[in-house]
mmCIF file of C-alpha atoms in Angstrom:
data_model
loop_
_atom_site.group_PDB
_atom_site.id
_atom_site.type_symbol
_atom_site.label_atom_id
_atom_site.label_comp_id
_atom_site.label_asym_id
_atom_site.label_seq_id
_atom_site.Cartn_x
_atom_site.Cartn_y
_atom_site.Cartn_z
ATOM 1 C CA UNK B 1456 -155.200 -102.796 152.256
ATOM 2 C CA UNK B 1457 -159.030 -103.456 153.139
ATOM 3 C CA UNK B 1458 -158.497 -107.021 152.649
ATOM 4 C CA UNK B 1459 -155.747 -107.269 155.162
ATOM 5 C CA UNK B 1460 -157.911 -105.260 157.394
ATOM 6 C CA UNK B 1461 -160.649 -107.495 157.437
ATOM 7 C CA UNK B 1462 -158.721 -110.502 157.770
ATOM 8 C CA UNK B 1463 -157.285 -108.891 160.934
ATOM 9 C CA UNK B 1464 -160.333 -108.277 162.261
ATOM 10 C CA UNK B 1465 -161.617 -111.699 161.725
ATOM 11 C CA UNK B 1466 -158.938 -113.326 163.490
ATOM 12 C CA UNK B 1467 -158.892 -110.897 166.280
ATOM 13 C CA UNK B 1468 -162.448 -111.470 166.756
ATOM 14 C CA UNK B 1469 -162.978 -115.082 166.510
ATOM 15 C CA UNK B 1470 -159.348 -116.250 167.797
ATOM 16 C CA UNK B 1471 -160.566 -119.204 169.444
ATOM 17 C CA UNK B 1472 -162.902 -120.741 166.796
ATOM 18 C CA UNK B 1473 -160.165 -120.135 164.133
ATOM 19 C CA UNK B 1474 -157.565 -122.073 166.216
ATOM 20 C CA UNK B 1475 -159.794 -124.773 166.578
ATOM 21 C CA UNK B 1476 -160.479 -125.197 162.832
ATOM 22 C CA UNK B 1477 -156.826 -124.772 162.005
ATOM 23 C CA UNK B 1478 -155.747 -127.628 164.467
ATOM 24 C CA UNK B 1479 -158.395 -129.682 162.708
ATOM 25 C CA UNK B 1480 -156.816 -128.841 158.887
ATOM 26 C CA UNK B 1481 -153.309 -129.435 160.343
ATOM 27 C CA UNK B 1482 -154.105 -132.989 161.355
ATOM 28 C CA UNK B 1483 -155.500 -133.967 157.901
ATOM 29 C CA UNK B 1484 -152.024 -134.550 156.375
ATOM 30 C CA UNK B 1485 -148.924 -135.790 158.658
ATOM 31 C CA UNK B 1486 -145.788 -135.279 156.979
ATOM 32 C CA UNK B 1487 -142.484 -137.322 157.490
ATOM 33 C CA UNK B 1488 -139.526 -135.457 155.936
ATOM 34 C CA UNK B 1489 -136.583 -137.980 155.141
ATOM 35 C CA UNK B 1490 -133.149 -136.937 154.534
ATOM 36 C CA UNK B 1491 -131.979 -139.871 152.866
ATOM 37 C CA UNK B 1492 -128.126 -138.808 152.349
ATOM 38 C CA UNK B 1493 -125.960 -136.056 153.648
ATOM 39 C CA UNK B 1494 -124.066 -136.266 150.184
ATOM 40 C CA UNK B 1495 -124.516 -132.998 148.181
ATOM 41 C CA UNK B 1496 -123.137 -131.565 145.195
ATOM 42 C CA UNK B 1497 -123.195 -128.426 146.380
ATOM 43 C CA UNK B 1498 -122.012 -126.095 149.398
ATOM 44 C CA UNK B 1499 -124.449 -123.336 149.811
ATOM 45 C CA UNK B 1500 -123.497 -120.844 152.160
ATOM 46 C CA UNK B 1501 -126.742 -120.625 154.318
ATOM 47 C CA UNK B 1502 -127.045 -124.340 154.264
ATOM 48 C CA UNK B 1503 -127.990 -125.550 157.868
ATOM 49 C CA UNK B 1504 -125.357 -128.478 157.413
ATOM 50 C CA UNK B 1505 -122.133 -127.862 158.565
ATOM 51 C CA UNK B 1506 -120.692 -129.898 155.779
ATOM 52 C CA UNK B 1507 -121.833 -132.832 153.503
ATOM 53 C CA UNK B 1508 -121.396 -136.016 155.658
ATOM 54 C CA UNK B 1509 -121.254 -139.588 154.563
ATOM 55 C CA UNK B 1510 -124.551 -140.865 156.398
ATOM 56 C CA UNK B 1511 -126.869 -142.435 153.928
ATOM 57 C CA UNK B 1512 -130.055 -144.298 154.835
ATOM 58 C CA UNK B 1513 -129.620 -147.914 153.721
ATOM 59 C CA UNK B 1514 -132.657 -149.660 151.917
ATOM 60 C CA UNK B 1515 -133.578 -152.346 154.491
ATOM 61 C CA UNK B 1516 -133.839 -149.606 157.273
ATOM 62 C CA UNK B 1517 -135.524 -147.376 154.725
ATOM 63 C CA UNK B 1518 -138.615 -149.999 154.178
ATOM 64 C CA UNK B 1519 -138.582 -151.073 157.931
ATOM 65 C CA UNK B 1520 -138.925 -147.385 158.818
ATOM 66 C CA UNK B 1521 -141.657 -147.055 156.002
ATOM 67 C CA UNK B 1522 -143.844 -149.505 158.002
ATOM 68 C CA UNK B 1523 -143.150 -147.750 161.320
ATOM 69 C CA UNK B 1524 -144.489 -144.713 159.487
ATOM 70 C CA UNK B 1525 -147.574 -146.694 158.469
ATOM 71 C CA UNK B 1526 -148.377 -147.677 162.164
ATOM 72 C CA UNK B 1527 -148.007 -144.280 163.195
ATOM 73 C CA UNK B 1528 -150.457 -142.914 160.726
ATOM 74 C CA UNK B 1529 -152.933 -145.657 161.304
ATOM 75 C CA UNK B 1530 -152.781 -145.113 164.921
ATOM 76 C CA UNK B 1531 -153.431 -141.061 164.273
ATOM 77 C CA UNK B 1532 -156.156 -142.029 161.999
ATOM 78 C CA UNK B 1533 -157.857 -144.515 164.532
ATOM 79 C CA UNK B 1534 -157.678 -141.566 167.194
ATOM 80 C CA UNK B 1535 -159.057 -138.909 164.719
ATOM 81 C CA UNK B 1536 -161.718 -140.546 162.754
ATOM 82 C CA UNK B 1537 -163.012 -137.144 161.978
ATOM 83 C CA UNK B 1538 -160.183 -136.636 159.376
ATOM 84 C CA UNK B 1539 -159.315 -138.473 156.374
ATOM 85 C CA UNK B 1540 -155.721 -138.633 157.155
ATOM 86 C CA UNK B 1541 -152.892 -139.158 154.529
ATOM 87 C CA UNK B 1542 -148.989 -139.135 154.958
ATOM 88 C CA UNK B 1543 -146.668 -136.887 152.792
ATOM 89 C CA UNK B 1544 -143.316 -138.353 152.440
ATOM 90 C CA UNK B 1545 -140.807 -135.686 151.739
ATOM 91 C CA UNK B 1546 -137.679 -137.177 150.453
ATOM 92 C CA UNK B 1547 -134.708 -134.916 150.554
ATOM 93 C CA UNK B 1548 -131.042 -134.830 151.740
ATOM 94 C CA UNK B 1549 -128.360 -133.302 151.254
ATOM 95 C CA UNK B 1550 -129.341 -134.021 147.393
ATOM 96 C CA UNK B 1551 -131.776 -136.940 147.295
ATOM 97 C CA UNK B 1552 -130.677 -138.014 143.809
ATOM 98 C CA UNK B 1553 -127.285 -138.676 145.128
ATOM 99 C CA UNK B 1554 -128.606 -141.611 147.024
ATOM 100 C CA UNK B 1555 -127.416 -144.669 145.125
ATOM 101 C CA UNK B 1556 -130.937 -146.522 145.707
ATOM 102 C CA UNK B 1557 -132.938 -143.328 145.047
ATOM 103 C CA UNK B 1558 -134.948 -144.782 142.603
ATOM 104 C CA UNK B 1559 -135.685 -147.973 144.202
ATOM 105 C CA UNK B 1560 -137.169 -146.205 147.266
ATOM 106 C CA UNK B 1561 -139.282 -144.050 145.140
ATOM 107 C CA UNK B 1562 -140.843 -147.175 143.495
ATOM 108 C CA UNK B 1563 -141.436 -148.584 146.902
ATOM 109 C CA UNK B 1564 -143.148 -145.568 148.037
ATOM 110 C CA UNK B 1565 -145.263 -145.601 144.929
ATOM 111 C CA UNK B 1566 -146.545 -148.886 145.794
ATOM 112 C CA UNK B 1567 -147.998 -147.451 149.197
ATOM 113 C CA UNK B 1568 -149.908 -145.083 147.327
ATOM 114 C CA UNK B 1569 -153.279 -146.273 149.246
ATOM 115 C CA UNK B 1570 -152.030 -144.164 152.296
ATOM 116 C CA UNK B 1571 -148.774 -142.160 151.173
ATOM 117 C CA UNK B 1572 -148.030 -139.477 148.981
ATOM 118 C CA UNK B 1573 -144.517 -138.660 147.904
ATOM 119 C CA UNK B 1574 -142.912 -135.176 147.475
ATOM 120 C CA UNK B 1575 -139.139 -134.416 146.336
ATOM 121 C CA UNK B 1576 -137.054 -131.456 147.695
ATOM 122 C CA UNK B 1577 -133.764 -131.076 145.626
ATOM 123 C CA UNK B 1578 -131.592 -128.485 144.398
ATOM 124 C CA UNK B 1579 -132.740 -129.359 140.747
ATOM 125 C CA UNK B 1580 -129.107 -129.452 139.128
ATOM 126 C CA UNK B 1581 -128.831 -132.960 138.741
ATOM 127 C CA UNK B 1582 -132.462 -133.159 136.904
ATOM 128 C CA UNK B 1583 -131.600 -134.155 133.375
ATOM 129 C CA UNK B 1584 -134.572 -135.081 131.058
ATOM 130 C CA UNK B 1585 -133.699 -138.989 131.433
ATOM 131 C CA UNK B 1586 -133.905 -138.319 135.271
ATOM 132 C CA UNK B 1587 -137.239 -136.569 134.626
ATOM 133 C CA UNK B 1588 -138.835 -139.003 133.134
ATOM 134 C CA UNK B 1589 -137.940 -141.378 136.240
ATOM 135 C CA UNK B 1590 -139.397 -138.920 138.532
ATOM 136 C CA UNK B 1591 -142.613 -138.559 136.411
ATOM 137 C CA UNK B 1592 -143.230 -142.321 136.732
ATOM 138 C CA UNK B 1593 -143.635 -141.731 140.469
ATOM 139 C CA UNK B 1594 -146.120 -139.410 140.212
ATOM 140 C CA UNK B 1595 -145.018 -137.084 142.980
ATOM 141 C CA UNK B 1596 -147.273 -134.583 144.779
ATOM 142 C CA UNK B 1597 -144.575 -131.875 143.611
ATOM 143 C CA UNK B 1598 -140.772 -131.385 143.097
ATOM 144 C CA UNK B 1599 -139.539 -128.498 145.271
ATOM 145 C CA UNK B 1600 -136.365 -126.810 143.803
ATOM 146 C CA UNK B 1601 -134.379 -124.142 145.420
ATOM 147 C CA UNK B 1602 -133.973 -120.737 143.882
ATOM 148 C CA UNK B 1603 -132.624 -118.139 145.959
ATOM 149 C CA UNK B 1604 -132.612 -115.259 143.661
ATOM 150 C CA UNK B 1605 -131.706 -114.037 140.129
ATOM 151 C CA UNK B 1606 -128.885 -115.990 138.606
ATOM 152 C CA UNK B 1607 -125.783 -113.879 140.016
ATOM 153 C CA UNK B 1608 -127.394 -113.856 143.398
ATOM 154 C CA UNK B 1609 -128.382 -117.666 143.413
ATOM 155 C CA UNK B 1610 -124.703 -118.447 142.398
ATOM 156 C CA UNK B 1611 -123.104 -116.320 144.725
ATOM 157 C CA UNK B 1612 -125.040 -118.447 147.576
ATOM 158 C CA UNK B 1613 -125.097 -121.843 145.814
ATOM 159 C CA UNK B 1614 -122.117 -121.990 143.102
ATOM 160 C CA UNK B 1615 -121.519 -120.924 139.877
ATOM 161 C CA UNK B 1616 -123.528 -122.476 137.364
ATOM 162 C CA UNK B 1617 -126.209 -123.723 139.846
ATOM 163 C CA UNK B 1618 -128.658 -121.454 138.761
ATOM 164 C CA UNK B 1619 -128.657 -122.445 135.251
ATOM 165 C CA UNK B 1620 -128.327 -126.045 136.120
ATOM 166 C CA UNK B 1621 -131.719 -125.652 138.315
ATOM 167 C CA UNK B 1622 -133.495 -123.912 135.553
ATOM 168 C CA UNK B 1623 -132.612 -126.735 132.981
ATOM 169 C CA UNK B 1624 -133.970 -129.281 135.667
ATOM 170 C CA UNK B 1625 -137.282 -127.539 136.101
ATOM 171 C CA UNK B 1626 -137.494 -126.925 132.180
ATOM 172 C CA UNK B 1627 -137.304 -130.789 131.956
ATOM 173 C CA UNK B 1628 -139.860 -131.593 134.899
ATOM 174 C CA UNK B 1629 -142.584 -129.094 133.440
ATOM 175 C CA UNK B 1630 -141.924 -130.404 129.934
ATOM 176 C CA UNK B 1631 -143.527 -133.890 131.581
ATOM 177 C CA UNK B 1632 -146.065 -131.939 133.721
ATOM 178 C CA UNK B 1633 -144.431 -132.875 136.835
ATOM 179 C CA UNK B 1634 -145.724 -130.182 139.694
ATOM 180 C CA UNK B 1635 -142.837 -128.307 140.657
ATOM 181 C CA UNK B 1636 -142.739 -125.568 143.566
ATOM 182 C CA UNK B 1637 -139.697 -122.966 144.491
ATOM 183 C CA UNK B 1638 -138.341 -122.619 147.807
ATOM 184 C CA UNK B 1639 -136.590 -119.214 148.623
ATOM 185 C CA UNK B 1640 -134.303 -118.645 151.574
ATOM 186 C CA UNK B 1641 -134.886 -115.274 152.590
ATOM 187 C CA UNK B 1642 -131.939 -113.031 154.307
ATOM 188 C CA UNK B 1643 -130.891 -109.566 154.123
ATOM 189 C CA UNK B 1644 -128.793 -109.938 150.870
ATOM 190 C CA UNK B 1645 -131.443 -111.394 148.873
ATOM 191 C CA UNK B 1646 -135.246 -110.379 149.801
ATOM 192 C CA UNK B 1647 -135.293 -107.707 146.823
ATOM 193 C CA UNK B 1648 -134.793 -110.663 144.414
ATOM 194 C CA UNK B 1649 -138.264 -112.350 145.551
ATOM 195 C CA UNK B 1650 -139.748 -110.256 142.611
ATOM 196 C CA UNK B 1651 -137.292 -111.655 140.036
ATOM 197 C CA UNK B 1652 -137.866 -115.252 141.413
ATOM 198 C CA UNK B 1653 -141.611 -114.932 141.214
ATOM 199 C CA UNK B 1654 -141.405 -113.706 137.371
ATOM 200 C CA UNK B 1655 -139.043 -116.808 136.438
ATOM 201 C CA UNK B 1656 -141.666 -119.020 138.090
ATOM 202 C CA UNK B 1657 -144.362 -117.600 136.105
ATOM 203 C CA UNK B 1658 -142.626 -117.844 133.029
ATOM 204 C CA UNK B 1659 -141.669 -121.524 133.593
ATOM 205 C CA UNK B 1660 -144.866 -122.764 134.681
ATOM 206 C CA UNK B 1661 -143.992 -123.354 138.177
ATOM 207 C CA UNK B 1662 -146.930 -124.107 140.210
ATOM 208 C CA UNK B 1663 -146.208 -122.336 143.690
ATOM 209 C CA UNK B 1664 -143.420 -120.341 145.299
ATOM 210 C CA UNK B 1665 -142.832 -120.091 149.186
ATOM 211 C CA UNK B 1666 -140.531 -118.437 151.176
ATOM 212 C CA UNK B 1667 -138.916 -118.615 154.684
ATOM 213 C CA UNK B 1668 -136.248 -117.221 156.833
ATOM 214 C CA UNK B 1669 -132.881 -118.462 156.851
ATOM 215 C CA UNK B 1670 -132.004 -119.997 160.155
ATOM 216 C CA UNK B 1671 -128.267 -119.392 161.284
ATOM 217 C CA UNK B 1672 -127.206 -123.078 161.820
ATOM 218 C CA UNK B 1673 -124.418 -125.200 160.168
ATOM 219 C CA UNK B 1674 -122.648 -123.034 157.539
ATOM 220 C CA UNK B 1675 -125.626 -120.713 158.189
ATOM 221 C CA UNK B 1676 -124.017 -119.505 161.247
ATOM 222 C CA UNK B 1677 -121.796 -117.563 159.398
ATOM 223 C CA UNK B 1678 -124.282 -115.373 157.931
ATOM 224 C CA UNK B 1679 -126.047 -114.501 161.009
ATOM 225 C CA UNK B 1680 -125.560 -110.938 160.521
ATOM 226 C CA UNK B 1681 -127.797 -111.308 157.393
ATOM 227 C CA UNK B 1682 -130.727 -112.170 159.426
ATOM 228 C CA UNK B 1683 -133.947 -109.859 159.008
ATOM 229 C CA UNK B 1684 -134.643 -107.532 161.573
ATOM 230 C CA UNK B 1685 -138.020 -107.294 162.299
ATOM 231 C CA UNK B 1686 -139.184 -104.373 160.267
ATOM 232 C CA UNK B 1687 -137.137 -105.966 157.565
ATOM 233 C CA UNK B 1688 -139.165 -109.158 157.741
ATOM 234 C CA UNK B 1689 -142.336 -107.347 157.696
ATOM 235 C CA UNK B 1690 -141.108 -105.355 154.663
ATOM 236 C CA UNK B 1691 -140.241 -108.613 152.982
ATOM 237 C CA UNK B 1692 -143.645 -110.073 153.597
ATOM 238 C CA UNK B 1693 -145.044 -107.127 152.225
ATOM 239 C CA UNK B 1694 -142.788 -107.428 149.087
ATOM 240 C CA UNK B 1695 -143.856 -111.009 148.515
ATOM 241 C CA UNK B 1696 -147.628 -109.827 148.418
ATOM 242 C CA UNK B 1697 -146.564 -106.957 146.046
ATOM 243 C CA UNK B 1698 -144.981 -109.759 143.761
ATOM 244 C CA UNK B 1699 -147.764 -112.051 143.992
ATOM 245 C CA UNK B 1700 -149.940 -109.492 142.455
ATOM 246 C CA UNK B 1701 -147.634 -108.472 139.977
ATOM 247 C CA UNK B 1702 -147.302 -111.865 138.562
ATOM 248 C CA UNK B 1703 -150.974 -112.499 138.569
ATOM 249 C CA UNK B 1704 -151.890 -109.267 137.030
ATOM 250 C CA UNK B 1705 -149.120 -109.981 134.316
ATOM 251 C CA UNK B 1706 -149.307 -113.837 133.922
ATOM 252 C CA UNK B 1707 -152.342 -115.025 135.206
ATOM 253 C CA UNK B 1708 -153.256 -117.336 138.326
ATOM 254 C CA UNK B 1709 -151.453 -120.350 137.215
ATOM 255 C CA UNK B 1710 -148.479 -119.557 139.504
ATOM 256 C CA UNK B 1711 -149.056 -118.575 143.268
ATOM 257 C CA UNK B 1712 -146.863 -117.360 146.302
ATOM 258 C CA UNK B 1713 -147.819 -119.329 149.418
ATOM 259 C CA UNK B 1714 -147.926 -117.428 152.619
ATOM 260 C CA UNK B 1715 -148.228 -120.322 154.893
ATOM 261 C CA UNK B 1716 -145.122 -119.596 157.077
ATOM 262 C CA UNK B 1717 -144.851 -117.846 160.581
ATOM 263 C CA UNK B 1718 -146.079 -114.403 160.650
ATOM 264 C CA UNK B 1719 -146.785 -114.376 157.024
ATOM 265 C CA UNK B 1720 -150.665 -114.000 157.533
ATOM 266 C CA UNK B 1721 -149.925 -110.575 158.729
ATOM 267 C CA UNK B 1722 -149.100 -109.203 155.713
ATOM 268 C CA UNK B 1723 -150.245 -111.690 153.234
ATOM 269 C CA UNK B 1724 -153.244 -113.722 152.580
ATOM 270 C CA UNK B 1725 -152.833 -116.909 154.520
ATOM 271 C CA UNK B 1726 -154.557 -118.020 157.530
ATOM 272 C CA UNK B 1727 -152.519 -117.697 160.523
ATOM 273 C CA UNK B 1728 -149.668 -120.506 160.871
ATOM 274 C CA UNK B 1729 -148.682 -122.518 163.645
ATOM 275 C CA UNK B 1730 -145.131 -124.478 163.839
ATOM 276 C CA UNK B 1731 -146.223 -128.210 162.812
ATOM 277 C CA UNK B 1732 -143.348 -129.488 164.089
ATOM 278 C CA UNK B 1733 -144.103 -132.255 166.557
ATOM 279 C CA UNK B 1734 -147.645 -131.881 165.876
ATOM 280 C CA UNK B 1735 -148.071 -133.199 162.242
ATOM 281 C CA UNK B 1736 -144.360 -133.311 161.152
ATOM 282 C CA UNK B 1737 -141.264 -135.339 162.065
ATOM 283 C CA UNK B 1738 -138.079 -135.452 160.481
ATOM 284 C CA UNK B 1739 -135.751 -138.436 160.133
ATOM 285 C CA UNK B 1740 -132.026 -137.538 159.302
ATOM 286 C CA UNK B 1741 -129.649 -139.821 157.111
ATOM 287 C CA UNK B 1742 -128.126 -141.520 160.353
ATOM 288 C CA UNK B 1743 -131.616 -142.452 161.481
ATOM 289 C CA UNK B 1744 -132.007 -139.589 164.045
ATOM 290 C CA UNK B 1745 -135.579 -138.465 164.705
ATOM 291 C CA UNK B 1746 -135.837 -134.851 164.934
ATOM 292 C CA UNK B 1747 -138.997 -132.434 165.018
ATOM 293 C CA UNK B 1748 -137.945 -130.267 161.995
ATOM 294 C CA UNK B 1749 -134.620 -130.380 160.294
ATOM 295 C CA UNK B 1750 -134.261 -126.587 161.051
ATOM 296 C CA UNK B 1751 -135.343 -127.593 164.686
ATOM 297 C CA UNK B 1752 -132.364 -130.384 165.428
ATOM 298 C CA UNK B 1753 -133.053 -131.294 168.765
ATOM 299 C CA UNK B 1754 -132.466 -135.035 168.885
ATOM 300 C CA UNK B 1755 -135.554 -137.126 169.930
ATOM 301 C CA UNK B 1756 -134.724 -140.819 169.076
ATOM 302 C CA UNK B 1757 -133.662 -143.210 166.440
ATOM 303 C CA UNK B 1758 -135.555 -145.112 163.991
ATOM 304 C CA UNK B 1759 -134.392 -148.133 165.514
ATOM 305 C CA UNK B 1760 -136.717 -150.022 168.024
ATOM 306 C CA UNK B 1761 -139.973 -148.462 166.436
ATOM 307 C CA UNK B 1762 -138.721 -145.008 166.985
ATOM 308 C CA UNK B 1763 -141.019 -143.153 164.825
ATOM 309 C CA UNK B 1764 -144.037 -144.189 166.766
ATOM 310 C CA UNK B 1765 -142.249 -143.755 170.336
ATOM 311 C CA UNK B 1766 -140.636 -140.541 169.603
ATOM 312 C CA UNK B 1767 -143.896 -138.850 168.484
ATOM 313 C CA UNK B 1768 -146.271 -140.233 171.245
ATOM 314 C CA UNK B 1769 -143.677 -140.037 173.984
ATOM 315 C CA UNK B 1770 -140.578 -138.197 173.545
ATOM 316 C CA UNK B 1771 -140.889 -135.291 176.222
ATOM 317 C CA UNK B 1772 -139.600 -132.418 173.738
ATOM 318 C CA UNK B 1773 -142.147 -133.610 170.893
ATOM 319 C CA UNK B 1774 -144.813 -133.793 173.237
ATOM 320 C CA UNK B 1775 -143.953 -130.255 174.621
ATOM 321 C CA UNK B 1776 -144.188 -129.242 171.004
ATOM 322 C CA UNK B 1777 -147.417 -130.490 170.430
ATOM 323 C CA UNK B 1778 -149.275 -129.738 173.483
ATOM 324 C CA UNK B 1779 -147.612 -126.029 174.004
ATOM 325 C CA UNK B 1780 -150.768 -123.676 174.742
ATOM 326 C CA UNK B 1781 -148.446 -120.733 175.422
ATOM 327 C CA UNK B 1782 -148.204 -117.799 175.564
ATOM 328 C CA UNK B 1783 -144.733 -117.871 174.057
ATOM 329 C CA UNK B 1784 -142.253 -115.885 175.876
ATOM 330 C CA UNK B 1785 -142.973 -111.929 174.389
ATOM 331 C CA UNK B 1786 -146.097 -112.588 173.315
ATOM 332 C CA UNK B 1787 -148.281 -112.145 176.360
ATOM 333 C CA UNK B 1788 -149.996 -109.107 175.382
ATOM 334 C CA UNK B 1789 -150.689 -110.190 171.344
ATOM 335 C CA UNK B 1790 -153.933 -110.713 169.891
ATOM 336 C CA UNK B 1791 -152.644 -113.457 167.900
ATOM 337 C CA UNK B 1792 -150.800 -115.510 170.283
ATOM 338 C CA UNK B 1793 -153.500 -118.628 170.419
ATOM 339 C CA UNK B 1794 -153.147 -118.827 166.601
ATOM 340 C CA UNK B 1795 -149.568 -118.401 165.619
ATOM 341 C CA UNK B 1796 -148.046 -119.382 169.004
ATOM 342 C CA UNK B 1797 -144.856 -117.406 168.863
ATOM 343 C CA UNK B 1798 -144.006 -117.848 165.258
ATOM 344 C CA UNK B 1799 -140.818 -119.255 163.754
ATOM 345 C CA UNK B 1800 -139.945 -121.574 166.613
ATOM 346 C CA UNK B 1801 -136.630 -123.046 165.022
ATOM 347 C CA UNK B 1802 -135.313 -119.128 164.697
ATOM 348 C CA UNK B 1803 -136.150 -118.661 168.102
ATOM 349 C CA UNK B 1804 -134.448 -121.847 169.097
ATOM 350 C CA UNK B 1805 -131.327 -121.015 167.028
ATOM 351 C CA UNK B 1806 -130.915 -117.500 168.476
ATOM 352 C CA UNK B 1807 -132.187 -117.909 172.355
ATOM 353 C CA UNK B 1808 -131.889 -121.765 172.837
ATOM 354 C CA UNK B 1809 -135.859 -121.684 173.351
ATOM 355 C CA UNK B 1810 -138.598 -122.637 170.936
ATOM 356 C CA UNK B 1811 -141.252 -120.852 173.259
ATOM 357 C CA UNK B 1812 -139.761 -117.703 172.968
ATOM 358 C CA UNK B 1813 -141.608 -114.894 170.511
ATOM 359 C CA UNK B 1814 -140.186 -115.022 166.870
ATOM 360 C CA UNK B 1815 -137.114 -112.788 166.843
ATOM 361 C CA UNK B 1816 -138.478 -111.251 163.651
ATOM 362 C CA UNK B 1817 -141.885 -110.460 164.910
ATOM 363 C CA UNK B 1818 -142.371 -106.737 164.676
ATOM 364 C CA UNK B 1819 -145.410 -106.840 167.228
ATOM 365 C CA UNK B 1820 -143.576 -108.668 169.774
ATOM 366 C CA UNK B 1821 -140.486 -106.289 169.063
ATOM 367 C CA UNK B 1822 -142.860 -103.158 169.787
ATOM 368 C CA UNK B 1823 -144.725 -104.507 172.273
ATOM 369 C CA UNK B 1824 -144.880 -102.134 175.498
ATOM 370 C CA UNK B 1825 -144.821 -105.292 177.845
ATOM 371 C CA UNK B 1826 -141.855 -106.887 176.085
ATOM 372 C CA UNK B 1827 -139.514 -105.992 178.791
ATOM 373 C CA UNK B 1828 -141.777 -107.201 181.673
ATOM 374 C CA UNK B 1829 -140.689 -110.170 183.648
ATOM 375 C CA UNK B 1830 -144.186 -110.258 185.009
ATOM 376 C CA UNK B 1831 -145.577 -112.226 182.490
ATOM 377 C CA UNK B 1832 -142.895 -114.601 180.940
ATOM 378 C CA UNK B 1833 -143.288 -118.079 181.501
ATOM 379 C CA UNK B 1834 -139.846 -120.283 182.636
ATOM 380 C CA UNK B 1835 -138.367 -121.271 179.478
ATOM 381 C CA UNK B 1836 -138.413 -125.266 178.694
ATOM 382 C CA UNK B 1837 -135.156 -126.800 178.783
ATOM 383 C CA UNK B 1838 -134.388 -128.397 175.618
ATOM 384 C CA UNK B 1839 -131.111 -130.510 174.683
ATOM 385 C CA UNK B 1840 -128.129 -128.775 173.054
ATOM 386 C CA UNK B 1841 -127.914 -128.791 169.423
ATOM 387 C CA UNK B 1842 -126.113 -132.067 168.549
ATOM 388 C CA UNK B 1843 -126.914 -135.495 167.544
ATOM 389 C CA UNK B 1844 -127.030 -138.713 168.817
ATOM 390 C CA UNK B 1845 -125.712 -141.817 167.082
ATOM 391 C CA UNK B 1846 -128.059 -144.189 165.503
ATOM 392 C CA UNK B 1847 -127.740 -147.841 165.928
ATOM 393 C CA UNK B 1848 -126.815 -150.154 163.160
ATOM 394 C CA UNK B 1849 -129.200 -153.072 164.130
ATOM 395 C CA UNK B 1850 -132.113 -153.382 161.411
ATOM 396 C CA UNK B 1851 -135.751 -152.838 162.229
ATOM 397 C CA UNK B 1852 -138.310 -155.361 163.018
ATOM 398 C CA UNK B 1853 -140.445 -156.038 159.611
ATOM 399 C CA UNK B 1854 -143.957 -156.895 160.903
ATOM 400 C CA UNK B 1855 -146.845 -154.433 160.597
ATOM 401 C CA UNK B 1856 -149.276 -153.633 163.734
#
C-alpha cells in the first residue's frame, strides 16, 4: 500500500517530466502486428473477429511490405537519432500457424535481424514438439499464448480440449527454452481465474503474464454484458497485484505479471501507460488493410502503394492518435490526464464511437464530480465507422528507399 501511495505521489507531482520520458521510451521500439491469415481452428466466444474468413497474405505481398516496414523504421530512426530504434514484428492471425507459408515467412524475417525482432501470437493448440523445434530455429523474442482461465473456464470460452492442447504446446516450447508469455482477456465471468492462470504460468515456466479487458467487437459483441464496471475493473487490477505477489512468494520471480496496460498503473506497479496505436504501433490485417490496432479497427489505408509509410505519416486518424494531447472527454479534472491520455481507447471507441473519450472502465472518471459537466468537454473527433476497405490485388514495388 505504501509503494502504491508513493507511486501515486511521484506521478502526480512530476506529471510533465514523466510524460516526456514515457514518450521517449515508447519510441525505442516500433511494433508492426501482422495478421497473416483470418483462418483459425478455434471459435472463441469473445473474439473480435465475427467469423473466420478466407483472407491470407501472399508471400510476395508480405516480402514487399516488409521492405515498406524497413523504410518506415529507417525514416523514424533518422528523425530520432537519440534512440536506438528496432522493429518488433508480431506474427498473428486468426491462427498464424495455419498460414501455408508460415515458416518460410518466419525464415525471411530471421534474415532481417539487423533491425527486426520477431514475436508470435498464437492460441498454442497446434504447437507440437516438431512445430516447437521449427519455431526455436527462428529465435523469437517470445511466443504469446492465450489462456483465459482454469481449464473449465478456458474451454467454455475457446472450445472443449483447447486448454489441454494449449498447455501441451506451451510445454513443448518451454522444453526448448523458447520464451513464452500468457495473454488473459478479462471479462466479468473469468476475472477470479487470474490467480489460477498465474500459478499455472509459474509452474510451467512462463516468463510473463499480461491481462487486458475484452473489447465488445465481432463475436465479442454478444459478450457486452460481461464488460467490467469501473469498480470491477479496479478490483480485477488489485487481484492481479495480489496474484503476482503470491507467485513471487511461492515460486520466486522467474514469472512476472505485466501491468503495462491502460489504468493498471493505479493498482499495480507499472508506469502510466498510454495507448501506443498510431504512435509506435500499426497493424496490418490479412487482406492488407492498415489499422492503428486490431482492437481499434479504423481503416487507414492498404499496404499497396507504400501504404505503411504513407498511413503512418499522412493518415488523419493515425496522426490524430499520435498528436492528441487531451484531455480526453471526461478526464478534464484528472491529475493523470497527461499520462494515460484517457485509458483504453479501443474500449472507448467500441462503446462510444470516440477513442478520445474517458475509458468506460475508469473508476476515477466514473466518480469525477465534473463528469456530467459540459463546460470542459472537447468536441469528439469524427472517425470512420467500424468497417474495412478492400485491399487491392496488385503487388508492391520491390525497391528499398
